[in-house]
Short mmCIF file of C-alpha atoms in Angstrom, two decimals:
data_model
loop_
_atom_site.label_atom_id
_atom_site.label_comp_id
_atom_site.label_asym_id
_atom_site.label_seq_id
_atom_site.Cartn_x
_atom_site.Cartn_y
_atom_site.Cartn_z
CA MET Y 29 -78.96 54.67 -24.57
CA LEU Y 30 -82.32 56.26 -23.91
CA TRP Y 31 -83.64 53.34 -21.86
CA VAL Y 32 -80.65 53.55 -19.48
CA VAL Y 33 -81.34 57.24 -18.93
CA LEU Y 34 -85.00 56.47 -18.28
CA ALA Y 35 -84.04 53.83 -15.71
CA LEU Y 36 -81.82 56.31 -13.87
CA LEU Y 37 -84.58 58.90 -13.90
CA SER Y 38 -86.95 56.31 -12.44
CA ALA Y 39 -84.51 55.63 -9.61
CA VAL Y 40 -84.19 59.34 -8.88
CA ALA Y 41 -87.97 59.72 -8.84
CA LEU Y 42 -88.34 56.82 -6.39
CA LEU Y 43 -85.68 58.28 -4.12
CA ALA Y 44 -87.40 61.68 -4.15
CA ILE Y 45 -90.68 60.04 -3.12
CA CYS Y 46 -89.12 57.91 -0.38
CA TRP Y 47 -86.73 60.52 1.04
CA PRO Y 48 -89.23 62.03 3.52
CA LEU Y 49 -89.69 58.57 5.00
CA ILE Y 50 -85.95 57.88 5.23
CA ARG Y 51 -84.54 61.10 6.67
CA PRO Y 52 -84.35 61.53 10.47
CA PRO Y 53 -87.40 63.15 12.07
CA ARG Y 54 -87.15 66.79 13.12
CA ALA Y 55 -89.07 66.18 16.38
CA LEU Y 56 -87.28 65.58 19.74
CA SER Y 57 -86.23 62.06 20.58
CA ARG Y 58 -87.62 60.21 23.61
CA GLY Y 59 -84.45 60.95 25.65
CA GLN Y 60 -84.63 64.67 24.91
CA ILE Y 61 -88.26 64.73 25.94
CA ASP Y 62 -87.41 63.01 29.24
CA VAL Y 63 -84.62 65.49 29.99
CA ALA Y 64 -86.91 68.43 29.30
CA PHE Y 65 -89.61 66.89 31.51
CA TYR Y 66 -87.33 66.41 34.51
CA LYS Y 67 -85.89 69.92 34.14
CA ALA Y 68 -89.41 71.29 34.20
CA GLN Y 69 -90.15 69.11 37.26
CA LEU Y 70 -87.12 70.57 39.11
CA ALA Y 71 -88.25 74.10 38.28
CA GLU Y 72 -91.75 73.29 39.53
CA VAL Y 73 -90.33 71.91 42.84
CA ASP Y 74 -88.40 75.16 43.31
CA ARG Y 75 -91.54 77.25 42.66
CA ASP Y 76 -93.62 75.19 45.09
CA ALA Y 77 -90.90 75.50 47.77
CA GLU Y 78 -90.74 79.30 47.33
CA ARG Y 79 -94.51 79.59 47.69
CA GLY Y 80 -94.45 77.41 50.83
CA LEU Y 81 -96.42 74.62 49.23
CA LEU Y 82 -93.65 72.11 50.06
CA ALA Y 83 -91.73 71.74 53.30
CA PRO Y 84 -87.95 72.15 52.94
CA LYS Y 85 -87.37 68.44 53.65
CA GLU Y 86 -89.97 67.35 51.09
CA ALA Y 87 -88.59 69.81 48.55
CA ASP Y 88 -85.06 68.44 48.97
CA GLY Y 89 -86.33 64.87 48.46
CA ALA Y 90 -88.28 65.84 45.33
CA ARG Y 91 -85.26 67.69 43.91
CA THR Y 92 -83.03 64.70 44.57
CA GLU Y 93 -85.38 62.25 42.81
CA ALA Y 94 -85.95 64.57 39.83
CA ALA Y 95 -82.22 65.25 39.50
CA ARG Y 96 -81.47 61.51 39.56
CA ARG Y 97 -83.96 60.83 36.80
CA LEU Y 98 -82.68 63.81 34.81
CA ILE Y 99 -79.10 62.47 34.94
CA ALA Y 100 -80.27 58.99 33.89
CA ALA Y 101 -82.24 60.38 30.94
CA ALA Y 102 -79.33 62.56 29.80
CA GLU Y 103 -76.88 59.66 29.88
CA ALA Y 104 -79.20 57.16 28.06
CA PRO Y 105 -78.06 56.36 24.42
CA GLU Y 106 -80.25 57.54 21.51
CA GLU Y 107 -82.06 54.69 19.72
CA ILE Y 108 -84.01 54.59 16.48
CA ALA Y 109 -87.32 52.81 16.73
CA PRO Y 110 -87.00 49.30 15.27
CA GLY Y 111 -90.14 49.72 13.16
CA ARG Y 112 -88.79 52.89 11.56
CA SER Y 113 -85.40 51.26 10.82
CA ARG Y 114 -87.02 48.31 9.05
CA ALA Y 115 -89.29 50.63 7.05
CA ALA Y 116 -86.31 52.69 5.94
CA MET Y 117 -84.45 49.59 4.80
CA ALA Y 118 -87.50 48.32 2.89
CA ILE Y 119 -87.88 51.70 1.15
CA LEU Y 120 -84.22 51.77 0.16
CA ALA Y 121 -84.43 48.21 -1.18
CA THR Y 122 -87.52 49.10 -3.24
CA ALA Y 123 -85.83 52.16 -4.70
CA ALA Y 124 -82.84 50.05 -5.74
CA LEU Y 125 -84.66 46.95 -6.98
CA ALA Y 126 -87.49 48.57 -8.99
CA PRO Y 127 -85.20 50.02 -11.72
CA ALA Y 128 -83.14 46.80 -11.79
CA LEU Y 129 -86.29 44.71 -12.23
CA ALA Y 130 -87.54 47.03 -14.98
CA LEU Y 131 -84.22 46.80 -16.83
CA GLY Y 132 -84.15 43.00 -16.57
CA LEU Y 133 -87.71 42.68 -17.83
CA TYR Y 134 -87.03 45.02 -20.74
CA ALA Y 135 -83.86 43.12 -21.67
CA ALA Y 136 -85.84 39.85 -21.66
CA ILE Y 137 -88.91 40.87 -23.67
CA GLY Y 138 -87.95 44.21 -25.19
CA ARG Y 139 -85.71 45.12 -28.10
CA PRO Y 140 -82.84 47.19 -26.67
CA GLY Y 141 -80.84 47.02 -29.90
CA MET Y 142 -83.59 48.37 -32.13
CA PRO Y 143 -82.57 51.80 -33.46
CA ASP Y 144 -84.97 54.66 -33.15
CA LEU Y 145 -86.59 56.34 -36.13
CA PRO Y 146 -85.24 59.90 -36.27
CA LEU Y 147 -87.75 62.70 -36.53
CA ALA Y 148 -86.32 63.76 -39.90
CA ALA Y 149 -86.90 60.27 -41.31
CA ARG Y 150 -90.44 60.20 -39.99
CA MET Y 151 -91.20 63.61 -41.43
CA SER Y 152 -89.75 62.61 -44.80
CA ARG Y 153 -92.26 59.77 -45.24
CA PRO Y 154 -95.09 60.66 -47.62
CA ALA Y 155 -98.22 61.72 -45.81
CA ASN Y 156 -100.34 59.32 -47.85
CA GLU Y 157 -98.13 56.39 -46.79
CA ILE Y 158 -98.50 57.31 -43.13
CA ASP Y 159 -102.28 57.59 -43.60
CA VAL Y 160 -102.47 54.20 -45.32
CA MET Y 161 -100.51 52.44 -42.57
CA ALA Y 162 -102.68 54.07 -39.92
CA ALA Y 163 -105.81 52.97 -41.77
CA ILE Y 164 -104.48 49.41 -42.07
CA SER Y 165 -103.80 49.28 -38.33
CA LYS Y 166 -107.34 50.47 -37.56
CA ILE Y 167 -108.94 47.95 -39.90
CA GLU Y 168 -106.78 45.11 -38.53
CA ALA Y 169 -107.74 46.05 -34.98
CA HIS Y 170 -111.40 46.15 -36.00
CA LEU Y 171 -111.20 42.71 -37.65
CA ALA Y 172 -109.49 41.24 -34.59
CA GLY Y 173 -112.71 41.91 -32.68
CA ASN Y 174 -115.05 41.41 -35.63
CA PRO Y 175 -113.66 38.50 -37.70
CA ASP Y 176 -116.88 38.16 -39.73
CA ASP Y 177 -116.84 41.68 -41.22
CA ALA Y 178 -116.45 41.03 -44.94
CA LYS Y 179 -116.09 44.75 -45.73
CA GLY Y 180 -112.90 44.94 -43.70
CA TYR Y 181 -111.28 42.07 -45.61
CA ALA Y 182 -112.44 43.54 -48.91
CA LEU Y 183 -110.63 46.77 -48.03
CA LEU Y 184 -107.45 45.12 -46.78
CA ALA Y 185 -106.84 42.49 -49.46
CA PRO Y 186 -106.04 44.83 -52.40
CA ILE Y 187 -103.97 47.08 -50.13
CA TYR Y 188 -101.91 44.10 -49.01
CA MET Y 189 -101.31 43.21 -52.67
CA ARG Y 190 -100.06 46.70 -53.47
CA LEU Y 191 -97.75 46.65 -50.45
CA GLY Y 192 -96.30 43.25 -51.37
CA ARG Y 193 -97.83 41.54 -48.31
CA TYR Y 194 -99.01 38.63 -50.44
CA GLU Y 195 -99.54 36.07 -47.67
CA ASP Y 196 -101.77 38.52 -45.79
CA ALA Y 197 -103.62 39.25 -49.01
CA ALA Y 198 -104.23 35.53 -49.62
CA LYS Y 199 -105.59 35.16 -46.07
CA SER Y 200 -107.90 38.13 -46.58
CA PHE Y 201 -109.23 36.73 -49.87
CA ALA Y 202 -109.74 33.35 -48.16
CA ALA Y 203 -111.72 35.08 -45.41
CA LEU Y 204 -113.86 36.76 -48.05
CA ARG Y 205 -114.56 33.42 -49.69
CA ARG Y 206 -115.54 32.01 -46.30
CA LEU Y 207 -117.93 34.87 -45.62
CA LYS Y 208 -119.32 35.55 -49.10
CA GLY Y 209 -118.98 32.15 -50.73
CA ASP Y 210 -116.86 31.03 -53.68
CA SER Y 211 -116.84 33.08 -56.86
CA ALA Y 212 -114.64 33.15 -59.95
CA GLU Y 213 -113.29 36.57 -58.96
CA LEU Y 214 -112.39 35.68 -55.38
CA ASP Y 215 -110.93 32.30 -56.34
CA SER Y 216 -108.66 33.84 -58.96
CA LEU Y 217 -107.61 36.72 -56.69
CA GLU Y 218 -106.66 34.38 -53.85
CA GLY Y 219 -104.81 32.15 -56.29
CA GLU Y 220 -102.87 35.13 -57.66
CA ALA Y 221 -101.90 36.18 -54.12
CA LEU Y 222 -100.65 32.64 -53.40
CA VAL Y 223 -98.58 32.67 -56.60
CA ALA Y 224 -97.04 36.01 -55.69
CA ALA Y 225 -96.31 34.82 -52.13
CA ALA Y 226 -94.52 31.76 -53.57
CA ASP Y 227 -92.31 33.86 -55.88
CA GLY Y 228 -94.25 32.75 -58.95
CA ASP Y 229 -94.80 29.09 -58.09
CA VAL Y 230 -98.32 27.96 -59.04
CA SER Y 231 -98.88 25.56 -56.17
CA ASP Y 232 -101.49 22.80 -56.11
CA GLN Y 233 -103.66 24.97 -53.86
CA ALA Y 234 -103.44 27.91 -56.28
CA ARG Y 235 -104.08 25.67 -59.30
CA LYS Y 236 -107.26 24.30 -57.68
CA LEU Y 237 -108.47 27.83 -57.07
CA PHE Y 238 -107.83 28.78 -60.71
CA GLU Y 239 -109.60 25.65 -61.92
CA ALA Y 240 -112.58 26.48 -59.70
CA ALA Y 241 -112.60 30.02 -61.08
CA VAL Y 242 -112.64 28.76 -64.69
CA ALA Y 243 -115.39 26.28 -63.82
CA ALA Y 244 -117.48 29.15 -62.47
CA ASP Y 245 -116.52 31.58 -65.26
CA PRO Y 246 -114.90 30.07 -68.38
CA LYS Y 247 -113.91 33.58 -69.51
CA SER Y 248 -111.86 34.37 -66.37
CA PHE Y 249 -108.72 35.92 -67.88
CA ARG Y 250 -106.68 35.93 -64.67
CA ALA Y 251 -107.34 32.28 -63.85
CA ARG Y 252 -106.66 31.10 -67.42
CA PHE Y 253 -103.38 33.01 -67.56
CA TYR Y 254 -102.07 31.27 -64.43
CA LEU Y 255 -103.32 27.87 -65.53
CA GLY Y 256 -101.31 28.32 -68.71
CA LEU Y 257 -98.35 29.34 -66.58
CA ALA Y 258 -98.69 26.20 -64.47
CA ALA Y 259 -98.82 24.05 -67.60
CA ALA Y 260 -95.72 25.72 -69.05
CA ALA Y 261 -93.81 25.28 -65.79
CA ALA Y 262 -94.69 21.58 -65.77
CA GLY Y 263 -93.33 21.19 -69.31
CA GLU Y 264 -96.82 20.78 -70.81
CA LYS Y 265 -96.17 23.10 -73.73
CA ASP Y 266 -99.11 22.02 -75.85
CA GLU Y 267 -101.54 22.57 -72.99
CA ALA Y 268 -100.02 25.96 -72.19
CA ARG Y 269 -100.20 26.92 -75.86
CA ARG Y 270 -103.84 25.87 -76.02
CA ILE Y 271 -104.80 27.83 -72.88
CA TRP Y 272 -102.99 31.02 -73.84
CA GLY Y 273 -104.09 30.84 -77.46
CA ALA Y 274 -107.73 30.63 -76.39
CA LEU Y 275 -107.15 33.44 -73.90
CA LEU Y 276 -105.86 35.74 -76.63
CA ALA Y 277 -108.72 34.79 -78.93
CA ASP Y 278 -111.26 35.81 -76.26
CA ALA Y 279 -109.44 38.96 -75.15
CA PRO Y 280 -109.98 42.44 -76.60
CA ALA Y 281 -107.19 43.55 -78.91
CA ASP Y 282 -106.09 46.24 -76.46
CA ALA Y 283 -106.19 44.04 -73.36
CA PRO Y 284 -103.37 45.10 -70.99
CA PHE Y 285 -102.25 41.51 -70.46
CA ALA Y 286 -102.18 40.57 -74.17
CA PRO Y 287 -98.49 41.52 -74.72
CA ALA Y 288 -97.42 39.35 -71.79
CA VAL Y 289 -99.41 36.37 -73.07
CA ARG Y 290 -97.99 36.74 -76.60
CA ALA Y 291 -94.49 36.94 -75.15
CA ARG Y 292 -94.97 33.74 -73.20
CA LEU Y 293 -96.33 31.97 -76.26
CA ALA Y 294 -93.23 33.10 -78.13
CA ALA Y 295 -91.07 31.67 -75.36
CA LEU Y 296 -92.79 28.31 -75.72
CA ASP Y 297 -91.67 28.26 -79.34
CA GLY Y 298 -88.08 29.19 -78.41
CA GLN Y 299 -88.21 32.61 -80.05
CA ALA Y 300 -86.30 35.77 -79.25
CA ILE Y 301 -84.81 36.17 -75.81
CA GLY Y 302 -86.78 38.71 -73.90
CA ALA Y 303 -89.18 39.03 -71.05
CA ALA Y 304 -91.28 36.20 -72.43
CA GLN Y 305 -88.41 33.80 -71.91
CA ALA Y 306 -88.78 34.27 -68.20
CA ALA Y 307 -91.82 32.01 -68.58
CA PRO Y 308 -90.05 28.90 -67.33
CA GLY Y 309 -88.71 30.89 -64.43
CA PRO Y 310 -90.59 32.51 -61.53
CA ALA Y 311 -94.02 33.56 -62.65
CA ALA Y 312 -95.07 37.16 -62.65
CA SER Y 313 -98.50 38.64 -62.86
CA PRO Y 314 -99.67 39.60 -66.35
CA GLU Y 315 -99.08 43.24 -65.50
CA ARG Y 316 -95.54 42.61 -64.26
CA ALA Y 317 -94.78 40.44 -67.29
CA ALA Y 318 -95.96 43.24 -69.55
CA GLN Y 319 -93.68 45.68 -67.74
CA ILE Y 320 -90.69 43.40 -68.24
CA ALA Y 321 -91.56 42.94 -71.88
CA GLY Y 322 -91.33 46.69 -72.35
CA MET Y 323 -87.88 47.03 -70.77
CA GLU Y 324 -84.64 47.54 -72.65
CA GLY Y 325 -82.17 44.65 -73.01
CA PRO Y 326 -79.87 45.05 -69.95
CA GLN Y 327 -82.69 46.20 -67.68
CA GLN Y 328 -84.90 43.39 -68.89
CA GLN Y 329 -82.24 40.74 -68.29
CA ALA Y 330 -81.58 42.13 -64.80
CA ALA Y 331 -85.29 41.90 -63.93
CA ILE Y 332 -85.48 38.33 -65.19
CA ARG Y 333 -82.28 37.38 -63.35
CA ALA Y 334 -83.66 38.82 -60.11
CA MET Y 335 -86.78 36.69 -60.43
CA VAL Y 336 -84.76 33.56 -61.11
CA ASP Y 337 -82.44 34.27 -58.19
CA ARG Y 338 -85.40 34.57 -55.83
CA LEU Y 339 -86.68 31.17 -56.93
CA ALA Y 340 -83.22 29.62 -56.52
CA ALA Y 341 -82.87 31.10 -53.02
CA ARG Y 342 -86.27 29.77 -51.98
CA LEU Y 343 -85.49 26.26 -53.24
CA ALA Y 344 -82.08 26.28 -51.53
CA GLU Y 345 -83.67 27.29 -48.25
CA SER Y 346 -86.83 25.21 -48.10
CA GLY Y 347 -86.74 22.87 -51.11
CA GLY Y 348 -89.65 22.34 -53.48
CA GLY Y 349 -91.43 19.99 -55.81
CA VAL Y 350 -90.40 18.74 -59.21
CA ASP Y 351 -92.26 21.60 -60.91
CA ASP Y 352 -90.19 24.13 -58.95
CA TRP Y 353 -86.88 22.51 -59.94
CA THR Y 354 -88.00 22.14 -63.56
CA ARG Y 355 -88.85 25.81 -63.66
CA LEU Y 356 -85.46 26.78 -62.25
CA VAL Y 357 -83.48 24.60 -64.68
CA ARG Y 358 -85.41 25.94 -67.67
CA ALA Y 359 -84.92 29.50 -66.46
CA TYR Y 360 -81.14 29.07 -66.35
CA VAL Y 361 -81.19 27.59 -69.85
CA VAL Y 362 -83.20 30.58 -71.08
CA LEU Y 363 -80.60 32.86 -69.48
CA GLN Y 364 -77.89 30.84 -71.26
CA ASP Y 365 -76.25 29.90 -67.96
CA GLN Y 366 -75.46 26.23 -68.59
CA ALA Y 367 -73.30 25.86 -65.49
CA LYS Y 368 -76.08 26.92 -63.14
CA ALA Y 369 -78.60 24.82 -65.06
CA ARG Y 370 -76.44 21.71 -64.51
CA SER Y 371 -75.96 22.63 -60.85
CA ALA Y 372 -79.72 23.05 -60.42
CA LEU Y 373 -80.25 19.62 -62.02
CA ALA Y 374 -77.84 18.06 -59.53
CA ASP Y 375 -79.59 19.79 -56.61
CA ALA Y 376 -82.96 18.65 -57.93
CA ARG Y 377 -81.83 15.02 -58.05
CA LYS Y 378 -80.59 15.24 -54.45
CA ASN Y 379 -83.81 16.83 -53.17
CA LEU Y 380 -86.06 14.46 -55.10
CA ALA Y 381 -84.05 11.29 -54.53
CA GLY Y 382 -86.96 9.54 -52.81
CA ASP Y 383 -89.45 10.20 -55.62
CA SER Y 384 -88.90 7.91 -58.61
CA LYS Y 385 -91.47 9.69 -60.81
CA ALA Y 386 -89.95 13.08 -60.08
CA GLY Y 387 -86.49 11.68 -60.78
CA ALA Y 388 -87.68 10.36 -64.14
CA ARG Y 389 -89.02 13.80 -65.04
CA ILE Y 390 -85.73 15.43 -64.10
CA ASP Y 391 -83.82 12.93 -66.26
CA ALA Y 392 -86.19 13.58 -69.17
CA LEU Y 393 -85.67 17.33 -68.71
CA ALA Y 394 -81.90 16.90 -68.81
CA ARG Y 395 -82.17 14.97 -72.08
CA GLU Y 396 -84.58 17.52 -73.57
CA LEU Y 397 -82.29 20.46 -72.73
CA GLY Y 398 -79.05 18.69 -73.67
CA LEU Y 399 -77.71 18.78 -70.11
CA GLU Y 400 -76.88 15.09 -69.74
CA GLY Y 401 -73.45 14.09 -68.62
#
């Protein structure tokens, strides 16, 4: 692996730096210096004796003493200075331990098993995608240091929605509401992000946001659509019919969401199987519902099935409220999968065993759909 090669290269680099401090010095040792000194002293005694500066007896004594010291210096063992030996050992230990420490730290907090992204794969990514991700990173870094910059959140929120990062989008819309105050538009946008993040479940938090949006703007199409969806999921067909009927009456004839609303109204009346009959199942945005409505039979059923499967997986993993289980059971009935509808009913009863009101609703649903027994 690359990180192993890098560790080895680091060890080699450390050794190259420390080698001049480890290798033996080129200068003479202390013993060699002493030998050279006494040899020079003997030669000097001979020169002084030849020039008559020393008497023969004094010269013989000086030669004898210098020769004795020369022999002692030549026979003395060579020793490395203790300070230099300890320094060399410390350097060697550092060179060995530094790569080992780096490897251990990387194994603890790094991701050694993460594959690299080949150059070809990086180059194949669309340039606009790379630019968008770079822009997102810059804006996120800016907001980390400037959490009260509403413009940054206004830029990020719709981008997060397009990328499917619904939880981040909901947080960005919430930050905008905090900084700019509540409005019908921001309330409905945050609610829609929460619905998308919950795989179509209109939670209590999202419902309150939609209700606030309608209170501020009774003509809010987005908020009214999701309120009708919440009513339909809760089995309140008359309320859903009232909300969506009024929505269509107020909408232009060519409104992009009109086909999706008509399809869901048709599903409430038990009409033709199609995208509208995904209404009891995981909610989609009006745009997504319109896309499904325009699909051909097999493709349409596959899209609906995928939405229902996501809801079932979420409930199996983390559970949910009675509205979630009601939605799932109805979705299986719409898909004409009686076995899974009965299984979902059984799971709902187990998960909601401590809630008598929820249990009563599940029993009423079983009777309504003919799934008793």
